XYZ file of N, CA and C in Angstrom:
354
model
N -46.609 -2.930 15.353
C -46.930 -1.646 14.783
C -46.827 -0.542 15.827
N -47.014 -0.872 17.187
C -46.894 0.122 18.327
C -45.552 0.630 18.242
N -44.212 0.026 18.226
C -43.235 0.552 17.841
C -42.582 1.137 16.540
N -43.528 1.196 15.727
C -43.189 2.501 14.601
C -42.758 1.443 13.470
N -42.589 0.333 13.798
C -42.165 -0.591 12.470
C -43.308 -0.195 11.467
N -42.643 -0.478 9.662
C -43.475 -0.207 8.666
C -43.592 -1.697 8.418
N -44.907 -1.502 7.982
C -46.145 -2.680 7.640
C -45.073 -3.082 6.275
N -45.493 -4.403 6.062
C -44.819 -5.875 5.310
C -46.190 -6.316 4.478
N -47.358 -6.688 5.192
C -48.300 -7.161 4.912
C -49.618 -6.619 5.555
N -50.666 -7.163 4.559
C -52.194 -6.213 5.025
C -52.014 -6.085 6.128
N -52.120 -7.301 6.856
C -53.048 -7.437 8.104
C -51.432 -6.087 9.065
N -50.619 -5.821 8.620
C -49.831 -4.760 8.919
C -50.393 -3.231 8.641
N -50.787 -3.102 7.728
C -51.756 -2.470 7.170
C -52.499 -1.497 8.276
N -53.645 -3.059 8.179
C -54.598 -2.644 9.434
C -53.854 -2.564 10.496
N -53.093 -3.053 10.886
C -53.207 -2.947 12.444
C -52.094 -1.440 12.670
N -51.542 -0.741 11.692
C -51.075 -0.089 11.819
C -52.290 1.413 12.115
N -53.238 1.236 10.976
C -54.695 2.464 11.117
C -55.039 1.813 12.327
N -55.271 0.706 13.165
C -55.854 0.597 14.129
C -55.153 0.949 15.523
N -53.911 1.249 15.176
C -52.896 1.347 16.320
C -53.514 3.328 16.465
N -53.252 3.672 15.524
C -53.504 5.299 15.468
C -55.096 5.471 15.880
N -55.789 4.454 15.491
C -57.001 5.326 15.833
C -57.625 4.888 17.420
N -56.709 3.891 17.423
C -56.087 3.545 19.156
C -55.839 4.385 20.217
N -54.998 5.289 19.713
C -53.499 5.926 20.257
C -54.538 7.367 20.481
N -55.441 7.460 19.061
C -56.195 8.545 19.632
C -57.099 9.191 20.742
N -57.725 7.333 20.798
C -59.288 7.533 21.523
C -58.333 7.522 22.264
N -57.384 6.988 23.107
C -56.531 7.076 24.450
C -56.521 8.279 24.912
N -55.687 8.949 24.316
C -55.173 10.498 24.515
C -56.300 11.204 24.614
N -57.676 10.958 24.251
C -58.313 12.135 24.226
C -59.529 11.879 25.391
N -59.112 10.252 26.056
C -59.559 9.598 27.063
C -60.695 8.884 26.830
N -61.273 8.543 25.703
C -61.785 8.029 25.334
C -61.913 6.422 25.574
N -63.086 5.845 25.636
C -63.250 4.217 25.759
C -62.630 3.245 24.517
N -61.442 2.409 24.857
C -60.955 1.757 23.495
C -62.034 0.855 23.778
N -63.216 0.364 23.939
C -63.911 -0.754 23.616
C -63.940 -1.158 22.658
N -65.020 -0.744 21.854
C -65.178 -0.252 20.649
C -63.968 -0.418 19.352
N -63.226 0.349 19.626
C -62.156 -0.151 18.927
C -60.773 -1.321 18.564
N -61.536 -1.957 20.231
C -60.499 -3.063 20.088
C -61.234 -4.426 19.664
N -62.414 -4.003 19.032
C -63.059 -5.137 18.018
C -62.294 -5.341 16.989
N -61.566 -4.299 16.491
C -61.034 -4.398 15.381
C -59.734 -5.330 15.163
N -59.134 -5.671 16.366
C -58.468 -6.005 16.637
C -58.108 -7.412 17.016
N -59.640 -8.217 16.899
C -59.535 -9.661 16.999
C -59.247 -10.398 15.584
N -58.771 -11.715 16.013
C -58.656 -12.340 15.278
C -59.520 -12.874 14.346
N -60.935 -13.148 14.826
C -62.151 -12.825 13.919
C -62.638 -11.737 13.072
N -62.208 -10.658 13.832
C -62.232 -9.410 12.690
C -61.426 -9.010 11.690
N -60.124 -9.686 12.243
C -59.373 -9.553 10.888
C -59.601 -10.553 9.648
N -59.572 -11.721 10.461
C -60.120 -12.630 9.433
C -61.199 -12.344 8.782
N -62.559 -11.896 9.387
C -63.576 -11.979 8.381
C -62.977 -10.616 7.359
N -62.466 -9.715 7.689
C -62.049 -8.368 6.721
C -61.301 -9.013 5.578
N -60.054 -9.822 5.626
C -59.255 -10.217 4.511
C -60.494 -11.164 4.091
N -61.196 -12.090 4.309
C -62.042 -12.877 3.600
C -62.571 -12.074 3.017
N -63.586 -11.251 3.422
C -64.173 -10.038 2.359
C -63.667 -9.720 1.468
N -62.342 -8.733 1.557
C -61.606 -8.226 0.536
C -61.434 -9.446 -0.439
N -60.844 -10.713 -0.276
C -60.372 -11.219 -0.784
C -61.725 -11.999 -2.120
N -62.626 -12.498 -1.335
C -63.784 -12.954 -1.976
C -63.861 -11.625 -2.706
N -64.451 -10.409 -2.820
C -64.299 -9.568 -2.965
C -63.700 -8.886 -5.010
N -62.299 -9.035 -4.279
C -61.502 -9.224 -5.259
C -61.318 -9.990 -6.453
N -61.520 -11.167 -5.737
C -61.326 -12.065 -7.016
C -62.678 -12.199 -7.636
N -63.625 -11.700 -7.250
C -64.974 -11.734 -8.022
C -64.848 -10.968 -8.986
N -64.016 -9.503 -8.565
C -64.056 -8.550 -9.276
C -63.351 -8.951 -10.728
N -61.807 -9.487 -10.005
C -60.826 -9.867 -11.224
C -61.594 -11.054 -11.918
N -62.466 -11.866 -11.509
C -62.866 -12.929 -12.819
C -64.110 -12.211 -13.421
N -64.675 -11.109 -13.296
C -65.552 -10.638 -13.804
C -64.716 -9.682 -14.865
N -64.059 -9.043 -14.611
C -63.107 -8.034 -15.318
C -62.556 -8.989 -16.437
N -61.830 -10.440 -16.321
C -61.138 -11.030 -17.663
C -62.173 -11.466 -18.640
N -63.316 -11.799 -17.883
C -64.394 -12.364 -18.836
C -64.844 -11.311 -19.323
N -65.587 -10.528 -18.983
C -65.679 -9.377 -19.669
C -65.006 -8.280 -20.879
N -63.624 -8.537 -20.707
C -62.502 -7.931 -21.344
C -62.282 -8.719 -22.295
N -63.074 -10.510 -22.251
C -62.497 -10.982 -23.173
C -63.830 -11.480 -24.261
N -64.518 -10.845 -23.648
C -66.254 -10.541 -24.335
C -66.002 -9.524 -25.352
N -64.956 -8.381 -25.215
C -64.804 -6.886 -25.487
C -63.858 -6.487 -25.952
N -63.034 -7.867 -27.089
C -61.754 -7.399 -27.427
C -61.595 -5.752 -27.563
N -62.001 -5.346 -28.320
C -61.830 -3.954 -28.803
C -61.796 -2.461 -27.032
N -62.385 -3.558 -26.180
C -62.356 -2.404 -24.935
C -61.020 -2.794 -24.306
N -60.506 -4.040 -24.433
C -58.939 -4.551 -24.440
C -58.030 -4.187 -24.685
N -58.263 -3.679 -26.232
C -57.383 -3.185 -26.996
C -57.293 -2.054 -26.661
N -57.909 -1.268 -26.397
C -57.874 0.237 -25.778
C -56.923 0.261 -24.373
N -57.638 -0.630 -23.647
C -57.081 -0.621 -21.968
C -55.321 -0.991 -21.997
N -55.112 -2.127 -22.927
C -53.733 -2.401 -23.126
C -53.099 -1.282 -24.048
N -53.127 -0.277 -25.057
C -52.598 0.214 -25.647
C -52.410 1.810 -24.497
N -53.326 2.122 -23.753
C -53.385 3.036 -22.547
C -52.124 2.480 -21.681
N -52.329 1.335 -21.054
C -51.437 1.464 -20.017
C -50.303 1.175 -20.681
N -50.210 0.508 -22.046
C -48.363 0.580 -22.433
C -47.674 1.908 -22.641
N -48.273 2.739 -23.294
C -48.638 3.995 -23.384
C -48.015 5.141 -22.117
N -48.147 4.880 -20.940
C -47.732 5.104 -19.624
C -46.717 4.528 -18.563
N -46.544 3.337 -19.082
C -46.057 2.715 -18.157
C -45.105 0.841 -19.049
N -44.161 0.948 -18.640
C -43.603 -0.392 -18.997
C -42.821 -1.360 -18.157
N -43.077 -2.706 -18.623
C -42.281 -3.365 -17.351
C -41.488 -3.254 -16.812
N -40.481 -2.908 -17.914
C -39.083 -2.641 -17.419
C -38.738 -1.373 -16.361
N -39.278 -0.454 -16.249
C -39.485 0.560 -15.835
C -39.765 -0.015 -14.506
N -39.012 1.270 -13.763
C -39.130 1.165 -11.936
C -40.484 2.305 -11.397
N -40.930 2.923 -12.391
C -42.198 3.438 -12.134
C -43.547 3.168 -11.520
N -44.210 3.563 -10.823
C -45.401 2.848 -10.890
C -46.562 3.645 -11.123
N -47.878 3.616 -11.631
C -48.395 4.249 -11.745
C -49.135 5.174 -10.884
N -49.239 6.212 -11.260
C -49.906 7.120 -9.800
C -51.509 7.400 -9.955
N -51.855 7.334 -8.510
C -53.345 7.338 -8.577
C -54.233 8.553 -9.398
N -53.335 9.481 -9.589
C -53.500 10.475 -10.040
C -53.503 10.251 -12.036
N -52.763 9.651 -12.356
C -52.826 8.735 -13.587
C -53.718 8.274 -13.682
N -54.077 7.184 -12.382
C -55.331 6.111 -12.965
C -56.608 6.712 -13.512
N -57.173 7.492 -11.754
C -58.000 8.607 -12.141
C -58.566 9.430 -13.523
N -57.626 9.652 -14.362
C -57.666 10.038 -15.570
C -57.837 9.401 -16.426
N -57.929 7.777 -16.674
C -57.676 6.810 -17.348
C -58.449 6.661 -18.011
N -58.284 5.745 -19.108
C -60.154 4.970 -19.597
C -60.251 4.166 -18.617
N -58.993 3.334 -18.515
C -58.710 2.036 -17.499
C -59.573 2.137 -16.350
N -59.533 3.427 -15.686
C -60.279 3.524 -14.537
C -61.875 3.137 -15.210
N -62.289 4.095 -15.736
C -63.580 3.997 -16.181
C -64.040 1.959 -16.612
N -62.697 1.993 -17.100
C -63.756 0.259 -17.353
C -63.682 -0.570 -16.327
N -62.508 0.025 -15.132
C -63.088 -1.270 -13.880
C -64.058 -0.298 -12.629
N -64.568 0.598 -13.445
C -65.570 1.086 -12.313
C -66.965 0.749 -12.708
N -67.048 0.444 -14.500
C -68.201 -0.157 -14.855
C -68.583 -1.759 -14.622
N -67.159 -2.131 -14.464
C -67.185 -3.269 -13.967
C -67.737 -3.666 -12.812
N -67.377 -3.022 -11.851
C -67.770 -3.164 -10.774
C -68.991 -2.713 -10.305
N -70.017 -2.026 -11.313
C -71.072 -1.469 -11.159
C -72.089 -2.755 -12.146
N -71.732 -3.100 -13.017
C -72.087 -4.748 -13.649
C -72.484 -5.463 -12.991
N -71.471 -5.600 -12.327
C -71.246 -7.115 -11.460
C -70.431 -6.680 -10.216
N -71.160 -6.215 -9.224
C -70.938 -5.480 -7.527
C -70.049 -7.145 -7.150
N -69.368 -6.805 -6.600
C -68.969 -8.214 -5.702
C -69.288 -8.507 -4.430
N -70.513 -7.625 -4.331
C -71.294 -7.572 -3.340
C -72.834 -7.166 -3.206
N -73.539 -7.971 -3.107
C -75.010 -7.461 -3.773
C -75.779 -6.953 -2.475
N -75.485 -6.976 -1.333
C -76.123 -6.714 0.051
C -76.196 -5.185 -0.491
């Protein structure tokens, strides 16, 4: 990532925000201590474990739920066909989602059932 290559995968991702916020404390002479926690192999790992546990809590809470709720289904699927189709090289913009019902039912979701209770 130090040489300007674009990220492939997360952990590209990160290490690309971590290269910049690197590059900063440097220049402004700052101590990288601190920031080169971010940068172990334990820290990345425990971060994708998070996300990932994370995630899929979210997504098996979201199908069960959705499938508790035909009728909130039927809404969410008739919205996003509505906007967007497979075939299509589009993708949706955050600015779309934002506006959505869609948004609204995976933010209640996630307020249901946190995938994180700490």
């Amino acid at each position: 990532m130090k040489k300007g290559k674009q990220p492939t995968c997360l952990i590209d991702f990160w290490m690309q925000e971590t290269v910049k916020k690197l590059t900063a404390l440097s220049e402004s002479g700052e101590t990288t201590a601190a920031a080169a926690t971010n940068t172990s192999n334990v820290e990345i790992g425990s971060y994708l474990f998070a996300a990932q546990d994370a995630s899929t809590s979210s997504l098996l809470w979201a199908v069960t739920l959705l499938d508790s709720h035909p009728e909130v289904l039927a809404k969410v699927r008739e919205e996003v066909e509505s906007i967007w189709l497979p075939e299509s090289d589009s993708l949706i913009t955050g600015d779309q989602i934002a506006q959505m019902y869609t948004h609204t039912v995976a933010r209640e979701i996630l307020r249901y059932r946190a995938p994180a209770t700490i």
